[in-house]
Short mmCIF file of C-alpha atoms in Angstrom, two decimals:
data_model
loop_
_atom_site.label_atom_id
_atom_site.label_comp_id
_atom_site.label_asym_id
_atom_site.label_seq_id
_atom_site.Cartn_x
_atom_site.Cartn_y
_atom_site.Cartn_z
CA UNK V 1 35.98 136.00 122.18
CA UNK V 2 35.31 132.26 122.31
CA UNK V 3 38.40 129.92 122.94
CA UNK V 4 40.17 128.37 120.02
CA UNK V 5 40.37 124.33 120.66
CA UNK V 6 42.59 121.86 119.63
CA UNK V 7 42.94 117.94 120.59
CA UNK V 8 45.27 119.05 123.74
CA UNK V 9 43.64 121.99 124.77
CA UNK V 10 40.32 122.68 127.21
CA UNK V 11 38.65 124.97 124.98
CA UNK V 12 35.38 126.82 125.54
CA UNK V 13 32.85 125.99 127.84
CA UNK V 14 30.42 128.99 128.13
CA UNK V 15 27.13 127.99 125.75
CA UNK V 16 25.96 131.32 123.53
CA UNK V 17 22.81 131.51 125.62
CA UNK V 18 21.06 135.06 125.38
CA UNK V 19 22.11 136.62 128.64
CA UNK V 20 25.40 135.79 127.35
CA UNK V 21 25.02 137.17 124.51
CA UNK V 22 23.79 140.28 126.74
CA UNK V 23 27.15 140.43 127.89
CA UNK V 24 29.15 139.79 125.11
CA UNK V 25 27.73 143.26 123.44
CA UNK V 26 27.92 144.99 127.24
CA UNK V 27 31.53 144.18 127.09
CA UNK V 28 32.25 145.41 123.44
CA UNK V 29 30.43 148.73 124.44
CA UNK V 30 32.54 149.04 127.35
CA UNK V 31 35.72 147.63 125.63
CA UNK V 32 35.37 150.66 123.30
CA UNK V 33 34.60 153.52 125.81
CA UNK V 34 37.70 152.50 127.96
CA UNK V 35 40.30 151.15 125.48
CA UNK V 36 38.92 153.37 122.18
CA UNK V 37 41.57 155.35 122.15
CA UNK V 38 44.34 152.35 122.52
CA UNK V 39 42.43 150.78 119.71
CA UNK V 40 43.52 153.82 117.27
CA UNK V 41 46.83 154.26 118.42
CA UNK V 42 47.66 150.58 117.54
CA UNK V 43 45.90 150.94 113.83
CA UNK V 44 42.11 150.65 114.72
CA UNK V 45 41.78 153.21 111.83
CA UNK V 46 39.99 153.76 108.46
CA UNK V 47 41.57 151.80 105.72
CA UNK V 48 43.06 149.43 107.93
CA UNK V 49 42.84 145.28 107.97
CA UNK V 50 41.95 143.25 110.98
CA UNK V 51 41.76 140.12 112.59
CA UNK V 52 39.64 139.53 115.25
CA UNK V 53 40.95 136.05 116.28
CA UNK V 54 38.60 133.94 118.78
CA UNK V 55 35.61 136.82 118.02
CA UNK V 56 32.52 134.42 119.51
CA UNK V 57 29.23 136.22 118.64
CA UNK V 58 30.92 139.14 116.90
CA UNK V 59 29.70 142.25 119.10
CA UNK V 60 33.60 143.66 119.05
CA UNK V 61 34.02 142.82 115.84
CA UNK V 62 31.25 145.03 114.49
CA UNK V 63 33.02 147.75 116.74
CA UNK V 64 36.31 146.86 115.13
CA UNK V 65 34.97 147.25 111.45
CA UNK V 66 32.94 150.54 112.07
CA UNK V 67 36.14 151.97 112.82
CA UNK V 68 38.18 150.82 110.06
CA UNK V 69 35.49 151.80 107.81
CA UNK V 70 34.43 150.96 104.19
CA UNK V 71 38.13 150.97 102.63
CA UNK V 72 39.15 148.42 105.71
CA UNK V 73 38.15 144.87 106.12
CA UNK V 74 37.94 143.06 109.40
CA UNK V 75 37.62 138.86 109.49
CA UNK V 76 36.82 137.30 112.55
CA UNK V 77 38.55 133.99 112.84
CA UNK V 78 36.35 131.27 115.37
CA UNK V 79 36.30 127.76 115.80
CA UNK V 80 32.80 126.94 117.08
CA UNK V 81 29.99 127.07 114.07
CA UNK V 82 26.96 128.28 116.45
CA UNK V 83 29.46 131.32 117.40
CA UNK V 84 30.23 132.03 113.58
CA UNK V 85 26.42 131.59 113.04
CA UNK V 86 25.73 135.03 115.69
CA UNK V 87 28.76 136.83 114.70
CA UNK V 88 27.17 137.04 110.98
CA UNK V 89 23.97 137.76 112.24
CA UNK V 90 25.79 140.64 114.31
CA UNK V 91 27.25 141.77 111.38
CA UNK V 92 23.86 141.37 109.18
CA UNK V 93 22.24 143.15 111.74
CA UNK V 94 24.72 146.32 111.69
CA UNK V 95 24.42 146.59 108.01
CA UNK V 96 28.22 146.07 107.96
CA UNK V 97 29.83 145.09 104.36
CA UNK V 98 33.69 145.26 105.27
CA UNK V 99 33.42 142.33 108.07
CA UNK V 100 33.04 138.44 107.66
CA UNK V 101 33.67 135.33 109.78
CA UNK V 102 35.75 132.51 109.11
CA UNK V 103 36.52 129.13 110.70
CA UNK V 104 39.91 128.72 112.43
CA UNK V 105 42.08 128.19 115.58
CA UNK V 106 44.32 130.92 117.52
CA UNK V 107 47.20 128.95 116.77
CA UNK V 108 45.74 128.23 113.06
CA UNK V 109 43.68 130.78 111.88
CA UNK V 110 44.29 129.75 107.88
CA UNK V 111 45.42 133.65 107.41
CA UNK V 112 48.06 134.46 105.49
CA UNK V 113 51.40 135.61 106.43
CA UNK V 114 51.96 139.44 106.97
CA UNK V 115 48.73 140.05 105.69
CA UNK V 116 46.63 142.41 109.15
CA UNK V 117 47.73 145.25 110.24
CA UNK V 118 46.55 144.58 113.81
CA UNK V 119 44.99 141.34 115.37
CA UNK V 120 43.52 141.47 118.46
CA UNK V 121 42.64 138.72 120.54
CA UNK V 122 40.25 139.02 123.76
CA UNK V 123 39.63 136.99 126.43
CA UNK V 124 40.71 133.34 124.68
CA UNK V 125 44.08 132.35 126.22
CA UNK V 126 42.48 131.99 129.36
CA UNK V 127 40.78 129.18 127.19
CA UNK V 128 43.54 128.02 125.27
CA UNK V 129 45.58 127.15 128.81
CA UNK V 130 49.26 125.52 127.84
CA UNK V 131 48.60 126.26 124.20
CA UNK V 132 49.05 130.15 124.76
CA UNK V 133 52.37 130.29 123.49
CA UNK V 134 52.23 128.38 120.43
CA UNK V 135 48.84 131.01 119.70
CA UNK V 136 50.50 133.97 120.30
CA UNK V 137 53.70 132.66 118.01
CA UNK V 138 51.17 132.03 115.08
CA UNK V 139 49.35 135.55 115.32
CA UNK V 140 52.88 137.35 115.16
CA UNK V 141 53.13 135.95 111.93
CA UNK V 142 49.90 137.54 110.50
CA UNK V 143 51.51 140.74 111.05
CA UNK V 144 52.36 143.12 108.42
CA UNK V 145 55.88 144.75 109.54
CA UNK V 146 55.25 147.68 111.47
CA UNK V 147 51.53 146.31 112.63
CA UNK V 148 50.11 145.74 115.89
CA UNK V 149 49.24 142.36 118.13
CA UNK V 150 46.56 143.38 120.96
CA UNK V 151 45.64 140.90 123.53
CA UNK V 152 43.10 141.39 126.51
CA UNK V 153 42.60 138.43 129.32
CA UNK V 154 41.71 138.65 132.72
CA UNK V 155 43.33 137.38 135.79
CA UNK V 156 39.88 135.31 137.49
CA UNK V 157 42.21 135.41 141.02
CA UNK V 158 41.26 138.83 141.99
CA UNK V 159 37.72 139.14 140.74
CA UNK V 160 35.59 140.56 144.02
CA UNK V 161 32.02 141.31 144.95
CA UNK V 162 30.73 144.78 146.26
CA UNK V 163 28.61 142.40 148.36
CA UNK V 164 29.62 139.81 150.34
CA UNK V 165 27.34 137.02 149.77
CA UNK V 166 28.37 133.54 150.45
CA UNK V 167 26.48 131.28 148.16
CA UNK V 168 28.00 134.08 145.43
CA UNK V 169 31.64 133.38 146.52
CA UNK V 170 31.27 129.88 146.46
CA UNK V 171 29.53 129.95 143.42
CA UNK V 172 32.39 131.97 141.95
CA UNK V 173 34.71 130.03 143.39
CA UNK V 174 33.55 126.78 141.81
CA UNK V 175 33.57 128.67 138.23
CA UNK V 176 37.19 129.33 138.83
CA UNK V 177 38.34 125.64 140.01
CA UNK V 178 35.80 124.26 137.02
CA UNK V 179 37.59 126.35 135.03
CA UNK V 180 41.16 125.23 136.19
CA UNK V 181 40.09 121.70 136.52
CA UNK V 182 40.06 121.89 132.61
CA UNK V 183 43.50 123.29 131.63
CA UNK V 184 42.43 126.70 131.60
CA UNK V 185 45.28 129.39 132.61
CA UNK V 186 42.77 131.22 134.56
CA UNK V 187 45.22 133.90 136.06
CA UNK V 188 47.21 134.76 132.44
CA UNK V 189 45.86 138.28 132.21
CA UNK V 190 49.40 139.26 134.08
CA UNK V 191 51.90 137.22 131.72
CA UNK V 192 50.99 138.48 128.60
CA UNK V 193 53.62 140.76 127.81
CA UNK V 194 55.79 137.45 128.56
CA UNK V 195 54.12 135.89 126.06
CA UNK V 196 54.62 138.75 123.10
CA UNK V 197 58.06 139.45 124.08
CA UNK V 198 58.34 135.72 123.45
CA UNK V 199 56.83 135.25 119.92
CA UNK V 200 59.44 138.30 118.99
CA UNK V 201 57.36 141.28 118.78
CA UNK V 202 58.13 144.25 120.78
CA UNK V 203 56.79 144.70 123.81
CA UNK V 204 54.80 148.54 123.32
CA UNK V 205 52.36 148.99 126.29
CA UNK V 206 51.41 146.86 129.19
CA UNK V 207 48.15 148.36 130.99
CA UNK V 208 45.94 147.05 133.98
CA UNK V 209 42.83 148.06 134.75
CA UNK V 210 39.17 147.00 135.98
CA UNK V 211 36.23 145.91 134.26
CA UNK V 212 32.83 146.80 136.85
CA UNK V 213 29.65 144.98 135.78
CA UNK V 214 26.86 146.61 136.96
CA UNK V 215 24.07 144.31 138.99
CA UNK V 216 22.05 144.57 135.59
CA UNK V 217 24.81 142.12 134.05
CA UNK V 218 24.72 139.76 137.73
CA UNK V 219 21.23 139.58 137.47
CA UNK V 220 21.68 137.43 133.69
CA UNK V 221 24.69 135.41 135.60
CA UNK V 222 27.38 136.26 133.58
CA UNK V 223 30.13 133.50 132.58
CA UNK V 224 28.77 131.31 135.37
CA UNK V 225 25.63 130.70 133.83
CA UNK V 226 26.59 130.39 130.73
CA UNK V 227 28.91 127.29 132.06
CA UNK V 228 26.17 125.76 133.92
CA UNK V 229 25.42 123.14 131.58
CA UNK V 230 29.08 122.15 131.00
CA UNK V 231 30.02 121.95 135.20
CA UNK V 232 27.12 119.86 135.83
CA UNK V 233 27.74 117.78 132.84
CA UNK V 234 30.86 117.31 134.43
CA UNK V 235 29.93 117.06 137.58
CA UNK V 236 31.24 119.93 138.67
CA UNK V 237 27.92 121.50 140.65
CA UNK V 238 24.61 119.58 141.03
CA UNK V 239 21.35 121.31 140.52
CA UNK V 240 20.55 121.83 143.77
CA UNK V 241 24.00 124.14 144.39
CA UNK V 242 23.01 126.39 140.81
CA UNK V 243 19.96 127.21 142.24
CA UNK V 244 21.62 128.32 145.26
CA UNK V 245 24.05 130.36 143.64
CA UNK V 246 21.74 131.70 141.09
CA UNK V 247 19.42 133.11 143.79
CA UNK V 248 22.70 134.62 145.23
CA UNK V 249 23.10 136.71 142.52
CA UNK V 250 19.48 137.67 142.13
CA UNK V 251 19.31 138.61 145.71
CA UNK V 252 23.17 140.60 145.22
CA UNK V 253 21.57 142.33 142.19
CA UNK V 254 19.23 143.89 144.29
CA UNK V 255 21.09 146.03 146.19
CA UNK V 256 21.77 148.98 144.66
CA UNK V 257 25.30 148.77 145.87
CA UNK V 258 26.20 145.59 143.90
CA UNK V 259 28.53 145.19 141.48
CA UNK V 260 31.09 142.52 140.44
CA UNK V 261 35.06 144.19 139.82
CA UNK V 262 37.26 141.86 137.15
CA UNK V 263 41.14 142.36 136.57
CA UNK V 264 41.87 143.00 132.58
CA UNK V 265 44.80 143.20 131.70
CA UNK V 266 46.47 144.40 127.92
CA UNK V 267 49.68 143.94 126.31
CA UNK V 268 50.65 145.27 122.95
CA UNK V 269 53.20 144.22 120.45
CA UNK V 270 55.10 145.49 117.25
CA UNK V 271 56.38 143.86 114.73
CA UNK V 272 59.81 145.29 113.66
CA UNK V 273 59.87 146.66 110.33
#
């Protein structure tokens, strides 16, 4: 799940510390209990071959290759070496022996032609910004006619609190103009199926729905904390304003009320054949 980057595009900015690795395997376990059965119905299935393009620390990919089981093979495909580093440990640690990593962009991902029968790509073109298209148009080609292109992104425009708490909001509201600041398409969740009608697949389902983290994952801080470094590297936030808005969300994720709702949105496409 970690952006591909090229020269022209903003790439990732969320460091692999361990509450983010927290939520990368929180959101793998929930990606499978909500979208398990879409997963099958698109060729998440023994025997079958997968890409997980832009996989970050591996946790869906480990989901991915339990299901497609010891005649299937799943290959993550991520740019960033401390993200391939985790992803094989997450593998390692499964005792998984159908599932590797290797390094690549989501507009090159050094695959070959027709060669997957699905490729799924989750929460990375929010990353990728302008270069969406020209991504999407390269993982159409990995498809095997007949197989299956799944992308997940989120729209960041209507994520809302539970709670109101200001110092959350603005801290949220920072993330997201951070985020835009650097080329990142941070409301794309919505034009996917644009952008798989586009690279000439057909367009197969187009579903909405919301991811709810519990106050367990605010607690951690989520994708904000994980882009602390790079905002105030940038200059984005100063100190002084991430310890405000981390004792926000310590103080939200007490209330037993609390909990943080996120747009996802999925498109699926076919490749004729």
């Amino acid at each position: 799940m970690a952006a591909a980057a090229d020269h022209d595009q903003p790439g990732y900015a969320l460091d692999l510390i361990p509450s983010e690795r927290a939520r990368y395997r929180f959101v793998a376990q929930r990606a499978l209990q909500t979208e398990g059965d879409r997963w099958r119905r698109y060729g998440v299935v023994p025997g079958a071959r997968i890409a997980d393009v832009g996989c970050g620390p591996g946790a869906v990919l480990v989901e991915l290759a339990r299901l497609a089981g010891g005649t299937g093979a799943v290959v993550g495909v991520e740019p960033g070496a401390e993200a391939r580093a985790a992803a094989a440990e997450e593998i390692a640690g499964a005792g998984l022996t159908n599932a590797w990593v290797i390094e690549g962009r989501a507009d090159d991902t050094g695959l070959a032609p027709a060669s997957q029968d699905v490729v799924m790509m989750r929460l990375v073109l929010f990353h990728v910004g302008a270069g969406a298209q020209a991504a999407v148009d390269h993982l159409a080609t990995l498809l095997r006619p007949g197989g299956h292109l799944y992308l997940v992104d989120v729209d960041a425009t209507g994520v809302r609190f539970s709670v109101d708490d200001p110092d959350v909001a603005e801290g949220s509201a920072r993330y997201s103009e951070f985020q835009r600041s650097r080329g990142c398409d941070i409301a794309i969740g919505p034009r996917l199926g644009s952008l798989v009608l586009a690279a000439g697949l057909e367009l197969v389902e187009r579903a909405g729905l919301f991811h709810i983290a519990p106050r367990e994952l605010l607690a951690l801080g989520g994708v904000m904390a994980a882009a602390t470094p790079a905002m105030l590297a940038a200059g984005a936030a100063t100190e002084e304003e991430v310890a405000r808005w981390s004792a926000g969300r310590r103080r939200m994720a007490e209330r037993p009320d609390a909990a943080m709702f996120v747009p996802v949105h999925i498109a699926v496409g076919r490749r004729p054949g």
